[in-house]
Short mmCIF file of C-alpha atoms in Angstrom, two decimals:
data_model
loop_
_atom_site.label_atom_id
_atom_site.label_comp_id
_atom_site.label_asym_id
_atom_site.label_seq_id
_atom_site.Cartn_x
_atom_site.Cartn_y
_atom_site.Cartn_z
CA UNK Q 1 10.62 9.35 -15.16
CA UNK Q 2 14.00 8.36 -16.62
CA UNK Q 3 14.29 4.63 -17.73
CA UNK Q 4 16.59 3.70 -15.18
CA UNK Q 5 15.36 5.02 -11.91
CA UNK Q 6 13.63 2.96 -9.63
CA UNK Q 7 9.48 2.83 -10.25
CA UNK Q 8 7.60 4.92 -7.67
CA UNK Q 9 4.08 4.39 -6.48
CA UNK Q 10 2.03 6.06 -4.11
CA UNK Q 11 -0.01 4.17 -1.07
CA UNK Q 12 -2.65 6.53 0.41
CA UNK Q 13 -4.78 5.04 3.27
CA UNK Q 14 -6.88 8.43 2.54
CA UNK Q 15 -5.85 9.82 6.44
CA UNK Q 16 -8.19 11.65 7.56
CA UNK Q 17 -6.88 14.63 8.90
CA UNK Q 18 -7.69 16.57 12.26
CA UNK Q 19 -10.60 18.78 12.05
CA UNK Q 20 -11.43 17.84 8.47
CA UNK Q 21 -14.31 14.90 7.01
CA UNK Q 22 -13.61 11.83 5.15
CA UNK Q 23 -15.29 13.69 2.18
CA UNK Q 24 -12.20 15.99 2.47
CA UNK Q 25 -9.69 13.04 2.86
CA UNK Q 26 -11.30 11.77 -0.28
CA UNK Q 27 -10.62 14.80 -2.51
CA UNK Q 28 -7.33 15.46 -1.01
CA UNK Q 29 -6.67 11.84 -2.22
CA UNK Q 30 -8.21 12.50 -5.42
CA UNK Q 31 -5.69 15.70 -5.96
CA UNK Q 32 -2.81 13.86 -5.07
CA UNK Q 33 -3.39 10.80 -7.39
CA UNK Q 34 -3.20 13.73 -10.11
CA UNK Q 35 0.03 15.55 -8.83
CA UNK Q 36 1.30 11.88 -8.66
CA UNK Q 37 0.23 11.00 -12.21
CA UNK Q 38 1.95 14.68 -13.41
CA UNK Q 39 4.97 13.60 -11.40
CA UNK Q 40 5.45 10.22 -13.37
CA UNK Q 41 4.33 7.73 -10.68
CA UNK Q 42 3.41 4.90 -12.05
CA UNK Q 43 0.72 3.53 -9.94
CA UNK Q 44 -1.89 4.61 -6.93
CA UNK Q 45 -2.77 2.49 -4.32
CA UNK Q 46 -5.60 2.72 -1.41
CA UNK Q 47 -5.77 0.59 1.62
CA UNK Q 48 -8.51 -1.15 3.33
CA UNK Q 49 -9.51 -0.41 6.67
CA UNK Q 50 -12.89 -0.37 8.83
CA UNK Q 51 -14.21 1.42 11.72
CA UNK Q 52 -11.18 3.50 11.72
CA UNK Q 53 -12.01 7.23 12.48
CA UNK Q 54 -8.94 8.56 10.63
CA UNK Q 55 -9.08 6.34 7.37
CA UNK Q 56 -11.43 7.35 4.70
CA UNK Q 57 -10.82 3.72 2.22
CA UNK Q 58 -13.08 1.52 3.93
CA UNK Q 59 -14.90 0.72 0.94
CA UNK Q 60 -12.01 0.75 -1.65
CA UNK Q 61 -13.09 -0.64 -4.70
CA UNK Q 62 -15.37 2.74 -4.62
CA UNK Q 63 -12.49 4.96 -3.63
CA UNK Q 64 -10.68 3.71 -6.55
CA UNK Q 65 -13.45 4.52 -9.14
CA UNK Q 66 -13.49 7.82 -8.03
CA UNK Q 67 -9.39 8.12 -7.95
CA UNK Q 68 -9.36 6.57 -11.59
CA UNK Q 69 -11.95 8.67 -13.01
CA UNK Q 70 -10.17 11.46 -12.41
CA UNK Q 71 -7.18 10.36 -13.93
CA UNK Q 72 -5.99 9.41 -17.35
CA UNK Q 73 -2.34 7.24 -17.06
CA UNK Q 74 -1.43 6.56 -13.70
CA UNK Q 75 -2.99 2.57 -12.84
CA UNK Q 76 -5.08 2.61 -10.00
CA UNK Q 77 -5.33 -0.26 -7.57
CA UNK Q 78 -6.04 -1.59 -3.91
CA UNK Q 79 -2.84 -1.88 -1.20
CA UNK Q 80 -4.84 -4.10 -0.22
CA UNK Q 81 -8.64 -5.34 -0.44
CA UNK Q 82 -8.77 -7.75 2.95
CA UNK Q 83 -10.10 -11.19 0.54
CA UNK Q 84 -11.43 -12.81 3.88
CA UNK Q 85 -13.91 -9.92 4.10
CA UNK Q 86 -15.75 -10.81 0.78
CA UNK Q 87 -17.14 -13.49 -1.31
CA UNK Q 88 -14.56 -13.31 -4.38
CA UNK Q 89 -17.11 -13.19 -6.51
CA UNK Q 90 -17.82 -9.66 -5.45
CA UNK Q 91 -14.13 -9.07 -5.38
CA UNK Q 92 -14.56 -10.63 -9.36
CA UNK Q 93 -17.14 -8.14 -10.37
CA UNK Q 94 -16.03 -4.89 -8.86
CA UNK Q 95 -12.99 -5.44 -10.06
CA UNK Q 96 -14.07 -6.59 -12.96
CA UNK Q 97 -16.11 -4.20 -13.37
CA UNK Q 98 -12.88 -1.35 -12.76
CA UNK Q 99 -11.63 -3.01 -15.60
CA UNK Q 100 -14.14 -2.17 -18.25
CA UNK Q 101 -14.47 1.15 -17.52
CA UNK Q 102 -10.55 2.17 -17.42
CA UNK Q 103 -9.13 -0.68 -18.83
CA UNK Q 104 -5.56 -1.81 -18.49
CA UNK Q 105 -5.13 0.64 -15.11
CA UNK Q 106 -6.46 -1.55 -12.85
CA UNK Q 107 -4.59 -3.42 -9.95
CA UNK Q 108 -5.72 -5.88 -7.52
CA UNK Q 109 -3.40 -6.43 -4.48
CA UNK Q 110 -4.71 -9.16 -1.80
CA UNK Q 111 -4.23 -9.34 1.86
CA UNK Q 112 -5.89 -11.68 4.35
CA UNK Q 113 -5.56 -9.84 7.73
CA UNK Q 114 -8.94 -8.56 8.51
CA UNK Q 115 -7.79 -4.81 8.72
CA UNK Q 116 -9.65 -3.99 11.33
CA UNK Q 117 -9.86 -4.73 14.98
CA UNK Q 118 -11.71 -8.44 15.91
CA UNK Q 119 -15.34 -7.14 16.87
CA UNK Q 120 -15.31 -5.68 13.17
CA UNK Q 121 -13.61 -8.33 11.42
CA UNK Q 122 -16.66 -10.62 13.12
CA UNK Q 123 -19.59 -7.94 11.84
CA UNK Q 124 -17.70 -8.23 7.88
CA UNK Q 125 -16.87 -11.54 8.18
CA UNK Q 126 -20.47 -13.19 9.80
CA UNK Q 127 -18.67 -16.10 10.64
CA UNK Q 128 -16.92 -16.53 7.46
CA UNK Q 129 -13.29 -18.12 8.92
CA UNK Q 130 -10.03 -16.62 10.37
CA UNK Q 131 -8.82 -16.30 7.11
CA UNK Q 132 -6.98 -19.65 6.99
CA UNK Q 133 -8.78 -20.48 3.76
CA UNK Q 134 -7.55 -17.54 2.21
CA UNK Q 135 -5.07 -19.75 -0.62
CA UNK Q 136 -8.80 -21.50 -1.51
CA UNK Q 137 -10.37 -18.10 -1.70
CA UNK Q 138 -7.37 -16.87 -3.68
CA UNK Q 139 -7.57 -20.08 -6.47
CA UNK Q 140 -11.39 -19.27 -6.66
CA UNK Q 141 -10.76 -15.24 -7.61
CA UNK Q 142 -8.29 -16.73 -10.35
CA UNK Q 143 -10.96 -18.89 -11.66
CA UNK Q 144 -13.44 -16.21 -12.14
CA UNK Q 145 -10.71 -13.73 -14.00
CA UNK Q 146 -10.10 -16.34 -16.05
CA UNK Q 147 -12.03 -17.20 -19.36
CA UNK Q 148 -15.03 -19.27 -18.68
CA UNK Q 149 -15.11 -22.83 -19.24
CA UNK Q 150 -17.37 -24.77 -21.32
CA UNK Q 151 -20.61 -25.48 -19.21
CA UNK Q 152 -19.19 -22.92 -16.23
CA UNK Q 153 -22.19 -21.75 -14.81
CA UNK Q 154 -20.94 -19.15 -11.89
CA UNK Q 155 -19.28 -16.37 -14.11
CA UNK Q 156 -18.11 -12.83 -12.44
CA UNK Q 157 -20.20 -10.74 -15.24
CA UNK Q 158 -18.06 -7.95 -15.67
CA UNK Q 159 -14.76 -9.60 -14.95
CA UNK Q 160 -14.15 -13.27 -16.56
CA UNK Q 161 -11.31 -13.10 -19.36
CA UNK Q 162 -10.30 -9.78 -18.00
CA UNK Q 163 -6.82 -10.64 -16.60
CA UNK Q 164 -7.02 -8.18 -13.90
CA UNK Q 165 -2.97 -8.11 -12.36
CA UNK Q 166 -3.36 -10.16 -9.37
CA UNK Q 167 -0.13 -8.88 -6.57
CA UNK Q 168 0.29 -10.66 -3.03
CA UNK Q 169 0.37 -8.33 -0.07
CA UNK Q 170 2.32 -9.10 3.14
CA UNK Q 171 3.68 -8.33 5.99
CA UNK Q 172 5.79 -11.95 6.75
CA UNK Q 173 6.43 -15.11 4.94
CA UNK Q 174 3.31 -16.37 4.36
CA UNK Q 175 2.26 -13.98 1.29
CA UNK Q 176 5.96 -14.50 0.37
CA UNK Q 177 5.54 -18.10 -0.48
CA UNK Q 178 1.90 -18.11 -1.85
CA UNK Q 179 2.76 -15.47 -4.41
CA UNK Q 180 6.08 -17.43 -4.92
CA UNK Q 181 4.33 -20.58 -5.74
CA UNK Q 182 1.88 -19.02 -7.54
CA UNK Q 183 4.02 -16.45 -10.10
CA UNK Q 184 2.65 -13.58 -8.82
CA UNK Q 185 4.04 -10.49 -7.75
CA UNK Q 186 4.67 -10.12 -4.35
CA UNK Q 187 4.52 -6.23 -2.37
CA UNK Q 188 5.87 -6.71 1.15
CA UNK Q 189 4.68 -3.96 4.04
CA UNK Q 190 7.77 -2.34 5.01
CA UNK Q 191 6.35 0.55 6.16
CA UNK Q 192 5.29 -1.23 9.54
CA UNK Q 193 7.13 -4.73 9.40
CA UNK Q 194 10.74 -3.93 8.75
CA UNK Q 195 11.67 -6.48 11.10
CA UNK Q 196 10.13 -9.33 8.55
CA UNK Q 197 11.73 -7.84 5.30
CA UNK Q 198 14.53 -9.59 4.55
CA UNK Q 199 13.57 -12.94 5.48
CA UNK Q 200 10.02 -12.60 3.51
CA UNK Q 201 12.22 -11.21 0.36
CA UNK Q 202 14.19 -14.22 0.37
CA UNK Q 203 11.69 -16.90 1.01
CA UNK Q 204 9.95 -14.86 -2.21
CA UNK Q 205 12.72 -15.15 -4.41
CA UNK Q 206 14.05 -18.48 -3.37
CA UNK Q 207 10.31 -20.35 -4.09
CA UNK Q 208 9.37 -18.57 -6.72
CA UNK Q 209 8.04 -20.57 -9.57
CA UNK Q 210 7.73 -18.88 -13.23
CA UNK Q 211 4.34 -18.69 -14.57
CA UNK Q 212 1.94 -17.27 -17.74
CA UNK Q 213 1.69 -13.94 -15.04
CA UNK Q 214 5.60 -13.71 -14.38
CA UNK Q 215 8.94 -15.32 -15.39
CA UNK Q 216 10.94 -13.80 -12.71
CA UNK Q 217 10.15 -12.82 -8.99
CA UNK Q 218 8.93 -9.23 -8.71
CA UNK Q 219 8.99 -7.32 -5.34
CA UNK Q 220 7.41 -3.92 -4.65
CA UNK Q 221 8.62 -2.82 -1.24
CA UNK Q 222 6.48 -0.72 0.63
CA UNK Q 223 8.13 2.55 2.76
CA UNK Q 224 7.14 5.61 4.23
CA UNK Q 225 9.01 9.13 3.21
CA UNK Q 226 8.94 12.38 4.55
CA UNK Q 227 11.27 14.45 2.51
CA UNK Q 228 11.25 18.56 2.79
CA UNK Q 229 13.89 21.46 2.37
CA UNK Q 230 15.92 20.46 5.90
CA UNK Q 231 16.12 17.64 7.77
CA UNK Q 232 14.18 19.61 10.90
CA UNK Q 233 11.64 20.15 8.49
CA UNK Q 234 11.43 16.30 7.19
CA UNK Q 235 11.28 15.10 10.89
CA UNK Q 236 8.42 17.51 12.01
CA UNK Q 237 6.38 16.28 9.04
CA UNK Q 238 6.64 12.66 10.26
CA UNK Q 239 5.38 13.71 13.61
CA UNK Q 240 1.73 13.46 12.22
CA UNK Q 241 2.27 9.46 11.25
CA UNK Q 242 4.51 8.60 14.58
CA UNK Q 243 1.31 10.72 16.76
CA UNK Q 244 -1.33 8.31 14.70
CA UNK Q 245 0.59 5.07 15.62
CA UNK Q 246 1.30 6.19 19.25
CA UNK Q 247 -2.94 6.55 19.22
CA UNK Q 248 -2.72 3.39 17.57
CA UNK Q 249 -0.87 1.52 20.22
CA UNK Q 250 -2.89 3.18 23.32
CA UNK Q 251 -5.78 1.91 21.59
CA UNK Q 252 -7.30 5.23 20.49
CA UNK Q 253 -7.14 5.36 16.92
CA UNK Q 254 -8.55 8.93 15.23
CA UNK Q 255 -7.61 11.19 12.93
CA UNK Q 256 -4.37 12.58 12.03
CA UNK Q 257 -3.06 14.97 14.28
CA UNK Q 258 -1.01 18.25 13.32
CA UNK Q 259 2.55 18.26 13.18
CA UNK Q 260 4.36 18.97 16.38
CA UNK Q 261 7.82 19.94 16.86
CA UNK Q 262 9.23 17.74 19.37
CA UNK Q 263 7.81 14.37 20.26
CA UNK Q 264 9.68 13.91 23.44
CA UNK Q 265 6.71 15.20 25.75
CA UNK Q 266 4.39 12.87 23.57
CA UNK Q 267 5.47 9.21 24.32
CA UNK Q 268 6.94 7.15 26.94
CA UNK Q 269 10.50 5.45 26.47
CA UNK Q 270 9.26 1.89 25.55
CA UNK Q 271 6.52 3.54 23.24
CA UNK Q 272 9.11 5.77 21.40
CA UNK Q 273 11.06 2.18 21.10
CA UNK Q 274 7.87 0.68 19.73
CA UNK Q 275 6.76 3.56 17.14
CA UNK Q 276 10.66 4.14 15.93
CA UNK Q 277 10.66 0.28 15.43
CA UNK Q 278 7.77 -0.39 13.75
CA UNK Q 279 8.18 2.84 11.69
CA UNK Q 280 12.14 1.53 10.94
CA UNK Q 281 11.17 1.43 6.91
CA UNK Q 282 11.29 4.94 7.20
CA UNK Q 283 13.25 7.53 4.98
CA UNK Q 284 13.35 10.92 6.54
CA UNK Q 285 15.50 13.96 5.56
CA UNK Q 286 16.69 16.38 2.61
CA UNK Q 287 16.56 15.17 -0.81
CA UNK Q 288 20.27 14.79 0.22
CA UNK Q 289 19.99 12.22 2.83
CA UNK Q 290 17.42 10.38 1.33
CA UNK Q 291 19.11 9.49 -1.76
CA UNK Q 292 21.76 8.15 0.20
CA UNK Q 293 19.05 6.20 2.61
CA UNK Q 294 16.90 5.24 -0.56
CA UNK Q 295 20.62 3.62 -2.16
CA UNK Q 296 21.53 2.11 0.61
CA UNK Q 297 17.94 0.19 1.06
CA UNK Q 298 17.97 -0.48 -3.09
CA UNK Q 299 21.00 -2.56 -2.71
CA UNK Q 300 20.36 -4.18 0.63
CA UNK Q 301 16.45 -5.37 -0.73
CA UNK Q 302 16.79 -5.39 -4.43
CA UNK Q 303 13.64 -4.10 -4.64
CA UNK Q 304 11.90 -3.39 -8.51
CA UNK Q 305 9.56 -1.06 -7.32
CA UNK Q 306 9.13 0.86 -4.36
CA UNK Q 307 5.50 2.31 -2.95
CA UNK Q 308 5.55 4.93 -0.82
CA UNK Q 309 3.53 6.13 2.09
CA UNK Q 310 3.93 9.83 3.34
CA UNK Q 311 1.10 10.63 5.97
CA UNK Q 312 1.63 14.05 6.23
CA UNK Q 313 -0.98 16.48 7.60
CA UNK Q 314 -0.78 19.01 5.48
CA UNK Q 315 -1.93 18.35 2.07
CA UNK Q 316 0.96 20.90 0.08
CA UNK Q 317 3.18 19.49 2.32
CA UNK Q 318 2.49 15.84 1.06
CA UNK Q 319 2.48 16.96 -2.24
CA UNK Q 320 5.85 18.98 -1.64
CA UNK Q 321 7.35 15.55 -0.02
CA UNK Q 322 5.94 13.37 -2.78
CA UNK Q 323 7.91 16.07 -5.70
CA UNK Q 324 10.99 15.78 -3.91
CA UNK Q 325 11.02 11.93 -3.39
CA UNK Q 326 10.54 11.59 -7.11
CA UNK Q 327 13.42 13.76 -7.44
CA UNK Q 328 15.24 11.96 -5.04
CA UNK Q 329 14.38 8.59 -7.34
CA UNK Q 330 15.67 10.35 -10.58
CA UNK Q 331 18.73 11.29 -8.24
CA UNK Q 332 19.62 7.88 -7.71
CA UNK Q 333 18.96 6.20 -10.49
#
């Protein structure tokens, strides 16, 4: 990638696709972390989820062993692990224990929504909290990367001293502000809270307090991208995402469904508004169009970093959209 385009990344929630297992989804994402590293991406993210029938990451820290084993460059981290579903002491080790064995390609993004419906939040959680104490949850983690302190006697053995990169996840102001405070770098979800972007951007950037981790504020900004030869051809291979978030909303989550070529006979008016709208971090077309989309949002965010989410069924079509958005990258920058 030339110096002066804008850094890609990949997020992969590891869809599970119609028809196929979540062994498949895991080798598909296994492929596609090494087209990605070929391609000059720079890092590859998995998200968590639970009791989701068409997400294969549930137990990330595992997924990510297996993506960066069989990789060599391309840094390998979680978008996000859910903190208020562990102890983060476990959080310490497995990730400290990432570390050792591919060191220096290891990140650790945090989130504190449960990712997950409430039943299942309750069965990983036993009681735990609402994740309100997720700041005190966050300090602890820091402690145990840290180097030990004479006469500490809890230790995260692999993982004290190991510096793993700590990034904030969000999806609204509250992440914004903690990672602000903190000097830490800050990813925002617009891939399904566009309506939150600008105002969690600039809470980020106008709190944001230097530290050993950062001098200046650092934003990643998440999007989805479906890029292909035509624009026809672009919008049919968003269909796949827009059907899984229309399950979503009708509360019948499951794999991801085949492209179709209209979605018209699909969804009612107000749940077209609601899919279009949450999907409105979007960029959809030729390699054409979205260079002009991917300017446009570049100087209206600022963003250092982008990380991109493309949900597409087929698996040479992802890779196909994934070439040309890197192209699209070296276009604009």
């Amino acid at each position: 990638m030339s110096n002066n385009s804008i850094p890609l990344s990949v997020l992969d929630l590891c869809p599970i696709p119609q028809g196929a297992t979540a062994a498949q989804a895991l080798v598909n994402a296994r492929s596609l972390a090494q087209y990605a590293e070929g391609l000059g991406y720079r890092r590859y993210w998995v998200a968590e989820h639970h009791n989701m029938t068409g997400i294969a990451s549930a137990a990330t820290s595992v997924v990510m062993g297996y993506l960066a084993a069989g990789t060599s460059t391309i840094r390998i981290g979680s978008g996000g692990i859910m903190l208020p579903n562990h102890a983060p002491l476990q959080i310490a080790e497995q990730f400290g224990t990432l570390e050792s064995l591919y060191p220096g390609r290891i990140d650790l993004g945090l989130g504190r929504a449960p990712g997950t419906d409430q039943a299942t939040a309750q069965a990983l959680r036993h009681g735990r909290g609402d994740g309100s104490d997720f700041p005190q949850m966050l300090d602890e983690l820091r402690r145990l990367f840290a180097e030990p302190l004479p006469g500490q006697r809890l230790k995260a053995v692999p993982g004290a001293g190991l510096k793993v990169p700590i990034w904030l996840l969000g999806s609204s102001t509250f992440s914004a502000q903690l990672s602000a405070q903190l000097g830490l770098p800050f990813a925002f979800a617009g891939q399904f809270s566009p309506d939150f972007m600008f105002s969690a951007l600039r809470t980020y950037r106008e709190h944001f307090q230097p530290s050993e981790t950062l001098q200046e504020p650092h934003i990643m900004l998440g999007i989805n991208a479906y890029v292909a030869q035509n624009k026809e051809q672009a919008a049919i291979r968003a269909t796949s995402h827009q059907q899984a978030f229309l399950n979503l909303i009708r509360g019948r989550p499951g794999p991801l469904p085949p492209p179709v070529e209209d979605m018209e006979a699909l969804w009612q008016p107000q749940e077209k508004h609601t899919v279009l709208s949450t999907l409105a971090g979007t960029l959809i077309g030729d390699e054409e169009a979205v260079s002009q989309q991917l300017a446009d949002l570049l100087e209206r965010t600022g963003a250092n970093e982008l990380i991109v989410s493309s949900s597409i069924f087929d698996q040479e079509a992802r890779r196909d959209s994934y070439r040309r958005m890197m192209d699209v990258a070296r276009r604009v920058g």
